[in-house]
Amino acid sequence: MKKLIFCVILFSILNFSNKGFADNGCSVMNLTTIAEGTYNLVITNPYSNSPETVFAGAVNAVVDGNAGKVYCIDLDHNVNVPSPPFNDSGFANPSVSYITMHYFPYLPFPYAGAMADVNREAAAIQLAIWQFTDNVDPLTLVGNTDIRDRAIQIIADANLHAGVFQPFRPLQIIGFSIVHN
């Protein structure tokens, strides 16, 4: 019986360990090109409490060898696009995880409730993410009321649903018998 339990635990560890956990949660990422989004948006930077002109939207990236689109989760640290490879923990709170799993690019554009322009939708998504990661107030966005209002809708949706959101299936340990297989 002890051997069976050890085999199940070892199998589970081998099956569910991955590079992210093996390297203290860090991934190797490089940003390749700007993707969908909007340039020259003016927001109040919560770290300096002064106006800042930003690009808000998705960026094409390669993360651990996999191409995809990412959003910024740290307004306080600038990164150039394109960038050389760098380590990034990419930790996201439940609200950010909810947003990334229920909006563009995870959902193919267009989708119900989205803005008519994918670039403006991506900008609204970015503002919503910055609200959760950096405490950016979308009400400080100068002009662009459509992006501001959409960001507020996305924030409200995440506030309502993120507490019950589970991005991955829970771990299930299914017993098996080596003797009777």
GROMACS .gro file of C-alpha atoms in nm:
model
  181
    1MET     CA    1   0.000   0.000   0.000
    2LYS     CA    2   0.286   0.242   0.082
    3LYS     CA    3   0.435   0.181  -0.264
    4LEU     CA    4   0.100   0.255  -0.429
    5ILE     CA    5   0.058   0.586  -0.243
    6PHE     CA    6   0.419   0.684  -0.325
    7CYS     CA    7   0.357   0.601  -0.694
    8VAL     CA    8   0.040   0.812  -0.700
    9ILE     CA    9   0.214   1.108  -0.534
   10LEU     CA   10   0.520   1.081  -0.757
   11PHE     CA   11   0.298   1.053  -1.066
   12SER     CA   12   0.104   1.362  -0.955
   13ILE     CA   13   0.422   1.561  -0.893
   14LEU     CA   14   0.572   1.463  -1.227
   15ASN     CA   15   0.246   1.520  -1.410
   16PHE     CA   16   0.166   1.863  -1.268
   17SER     CA   17   0.506   2.025  -1.226
   18ASN     CA   18   0.605   2.266  -1.498
   19LYS     CA   19   0.872   2.519  -1.588
   20GLY     CA   20   0.683   2.808  -1.430
   21PHE     CA   21   0.683   2.649  -1.087
   22ALA     CA   22   1.031   2.503  -1.127
   23ASP     CA   23   1.174   2.852  -1.186
   24ASN     CA   24   0.996   3.020  -0.894
   25GLY     CA   25   0.702   3.115  -1.113
   26CYS     CA   26   0.910   3.307  -1.368
   27SER     CA   27   0.868   3.280  -1.741
   28VAL     CA   28   1.103   3.397  -2.013
   29MET     CA   29   0.926   3.655  -2.226
   30ASN     CA   30   1.010   3.888  -2.506
   31LEU     CA   31   0.776   4.143  -2.653
   32THR     CA   32   0.787   4.139  -3.032
   33THR     CA   33   0.544   4.398  -3.172
   34ILE     CA   34   0.256   4.619  -3.070
   35ALA     CA   35  -0.074   4.445  -3.140
   36GLU     CA   36  -0.426   4.582  -3.100
   37GLY     CA   37  -0.467   4.895  -2.892
   38THR     CA   38  -0.476   5.273  -2.893
   39TYR     CA   39  -0.183   5.516  -2.884
   40ASN     CA   40  -0.164   5.855  -2.715
   41LEU     CA   41  -0.416   5.799  -2.438
   42VAL     CA   42  -0.364   6.037  -2.147
   43ILE     CA   43  -0.424   5.898  -1.798
   44THR     CA   44  -0.318   6.004  -1.451
   45ASN     CA   45  -0.028   5.783  -1.349
   46PRO     CA   46  -0.107   5.671  -0.993
   47TYR     CA   47   0.265   5.651  -0.903
   48SER     CA   48   0.350   6.010  -1.001
   49ASN     CA   49  -0.005   6.153  -0.979
   50SER     CA   50   0.063   6.336  -1.306
   51PRO     CA   51  -0.068   6.299  -1.661
   52GLU     CA   52   0.104   6.039  -1.875
   53THR     CA   53   0.059   5.956  -2.241
   54VAL     CA   54   0.042   5.579  -2.293
   55PHE     CA   55  -0.028   5.302  -2.539
   56ALA     CA   56  -0.307   5.088  -2.398
   57GLY     CA   57  -0.369   4.750  -2.551
   58ALA     CA   58  -0.229   4.409  -2.634
   59VAL     CA   59   0.131   4.334  -2.729
   60ASN     CA   60   0.253   4.037  -2.933
   61ALA     CA   61   0.495   3.832  -2.727
   62VAL     CA   62   0.676   3.502  -2.701
   63VAL     CA   63   0.643   3.350  -2.353
   64ASP     CA   64   0.843   3.035  -2.282
   65GLY     CA   65   0.862   2.975  -2.658
   66ASN     CA   66   0.488   3.022  -2.719
   67ALA     CA   67   0.362   3.315  -2.929
   68GLY     CA   68   0.059   3.505  -2.807
   69LYS     CA   69  -0.080   3.839  -2.697
   70VAL     CA   70  -0.023   3.988  -2.353
   71TYR     CA   71  -0.132   4.295  -2.157
   72CYS     CA   72   0.081   4.507  -1.926
   73ILE     CA   73   0.034   4.430  -1.556
   74ASP     CA   74   0.291   4.678  -1.421
   75LEU     CA   75   0.255   5.039  -1.527
   76ASP     CA   76   0.545   5.143  -1.303
   77HIS     CA   77   0.814   4.965  -1.510
   78ASN     CA   78   0.867   5.054  -1.874
   79VAL     CA   79   0.960   4.789  -2.130
   80ASN     CA   80   1.052   4.859  -2.491
   81VAL     CA   81   0.881   4.683  -2.781
   82PRO     CA   82   1.051   4.489  -2.924
   83SER     CA   83   1.236   4.374  -2.614
   84PRO     CA   84   1.517   4.132  -2.547
   85PRO     CA   85   1.412   3.824  -2.348
   86PHE     CA   86   1.347   3.893  -1.980
   87ASN     CA   87   1.209   3.704  -1.680
   88ASP     CA   88   0.860   3.788  -1.569
   89SER     CA   89   0.653   3.628  -1.296
   90GLY     CA   90   0.329   3.729  -1.466
   91PHE     CA   91   0.135   3.686  -1.142
   92ALA     CA   92  -0.220   3.805  -1.196
   93ASN     CA   93  -0.483   3.857  -0.932
   94PRO     CA   94  -0.822   3.687  -0.982
   95SER     CA   95  -0.978   3.996  -1.142
   96VAL     CA   96  -0.704   4.018  -1.404
   97SER     CA   97  -0.725   3.644  -1.468
   98TYR     CA   98  -1.099   3.678  -1.514
   99ILE     CA   99  -1.056   3.963  -1.764
  100THR     CA  100  -0.793   3.780  -1.968
  101MET     CA  101  -1.013   3.470  -1.990
  102HIS     CA  102  -1.336   3.653  -2.081
  103TYR     CA  103  -1.227   3.926  -2.321
  104PHE     CA  104  -1.002   3.978  -2.624
  105PRO     CA  105  -0.779   3.805  -2.730
  106TYR     CA  106  -0.905   3.494  -2.544
  107LEU     CA  107  -1.247   3.555  -2.696
  108PRO     CA  108  -1.230   3.598  -3.073
  109PHE     CA  109  -1.332   3.950  -3.172
  110PRO     CA  110  -1.608   4.060  -3.219
  111TYR     CA  111  -1.815   3.929  -2.928
  112ALA     CA  112  -2.130   4.038  -2.747
  113GLY     CA  113  -2.086   4.369  -2.567
  114ALA     CA  114  -1.751   4.454  -2.731
  115MET     CA  115  -1.678   4.793  -2.880
  116ALA     CA  116  -1.703   4.814  -3.259
  117ASP     CA  117  -1.326   4.871  -3.297
  118VAL     CA  118  -1.089   4.601  -3.167
  119ASN     CA  119  -0.819   4.862  -3.099
  120ARG     CA  120  -1.046   5.059  -2.869
  121GLU     CA  121  -1.172   4.738  -2.704
  122ALA     CA  122  -0.812   4.632  -2.631
  123ALA     CA  123  -0.742   4.977  -2.483
  124ALA     CA  124  -1.045   4.947  -2.254
  125ILE     CA  125  -0.930   4.601  -2.145
  126GLN     CA  126  -0.583   4.739  -2.067
  127LEU     CA  127  -0.729   5.023  -1.859
  128ALA     CA  128  -0.940   4.774  -1.665
  129ILE     CA  129  -0.635   4.558  -1.599
  130TRP     CA  130  -0.434   4.861  -1.483
  131GLN     CA  131  -0.713   4.946  -1.242
  132PHE     CA  132  -0.658   4.611  -1.069
  133THR     CA  133  -0.278   4.599  -1.094
  134ASP     CA  134  -0.178   4.965  -1.055
  135ASN     CA  135  -0.488   5.141  -0.922
  136VAL     CA  136  -0.533   5.346  -1.240
  137ASP     CA  137  -0.861   5.535  -1.222
  138PRO     CA  138  -1.031   5.510  -1.563
  139LEU     CA  139  -1.212   5.835  -1.484
  140THR     CA  140  -0.877   6.014  -1.530
  141LEU     CA  141  -0.865   5.918  -1.899
  142VAL     CA  142  -0.868   6.242  -2.097
  143GLY     CA  143  -1.132   6.235  -2.372
  144ASN     CA  144  -1.204   5.892  -2.522
  145THR     CA  145  -1.519   5.853  -2.315
  146ASP     CA  146  -1.613   5.538  -2.507
  147ILE     CA  147  -1.292   5.364  -2.393
  148ARG     CA  148  -1.340   5.495  -2.038
  149ASP     CA  149  -1.701   5.374  -2.020
  150ARG     CA  150  -1.611   5.032  -2.162
  151ALA     CA  151  -1.325   4.997  -1.910
  152ILE     CA  152  -1.571   5.075  -1.630
  153GLN     CA  153  -1.805   4.802  -1.763
  154ILE     CA  154  -1.520   4.549  -1.773
  155ILE     CA  155  -1.412   4.643  -1.419
  156ALA     CA  156  -1.770   4.598  -1.294
  157ASP     CA  157  -1.793   4.259  -1.465
  158ALA     CA  158  -1.466   4.145  -1.307
  159ASN     CA  159  -1.571   4.274  -0.965
  160LEU     CA  160  -1.895   4.080  -0.993
  161HIS     CA  161  -1.751   3.751  -1.122
  162ALA     CA  162  -1.381   3.724  -1.037
  163GLY     CA  163  -1.443   3.601  -0.684
  164VAL     CA  164  -1.599   3.283  -0.820
  165PHE     CA  165  -1.375   3.252  -1.124
  166GLN     CA  166  -1.150   2.949  -1.144
  167PRO     CA  167  -0.919   2.961  -1.449
  168PHE     CA  168  -0.814   2.597  -1.430
  169ARG     CA  169  -0.979   2.273  -1.338
  170PRO     CA  170  -0.906   2.168  -0.982
  171LEU     CA  171  -0.649   1.897  -0.931
  172GLN     CA  172  -0.805   1.552  -0.917
  173ILE     CA  173  -0.616   1.255  -0.782
  174ILE     CA  174  -0.766   0.941  -0.924
  175GLY     CA  175  -0.653   0.627  -0.753
  176PHE     CA  176  -0.536   0.335  -0.959
  177SER     CA  177  -0.402  -0.006  -0.880
  178ILE     CA  178  -0.081  -0.131  -1.030
  179VAL     CA  179  -0.172  -0.485  -0.928
  180HIS     CA  180  -0.512  -0.500  -1.103
  181ASN     CA  181  -0.441  -0.315  -1.431
   0.00000   0.00000   0.00000
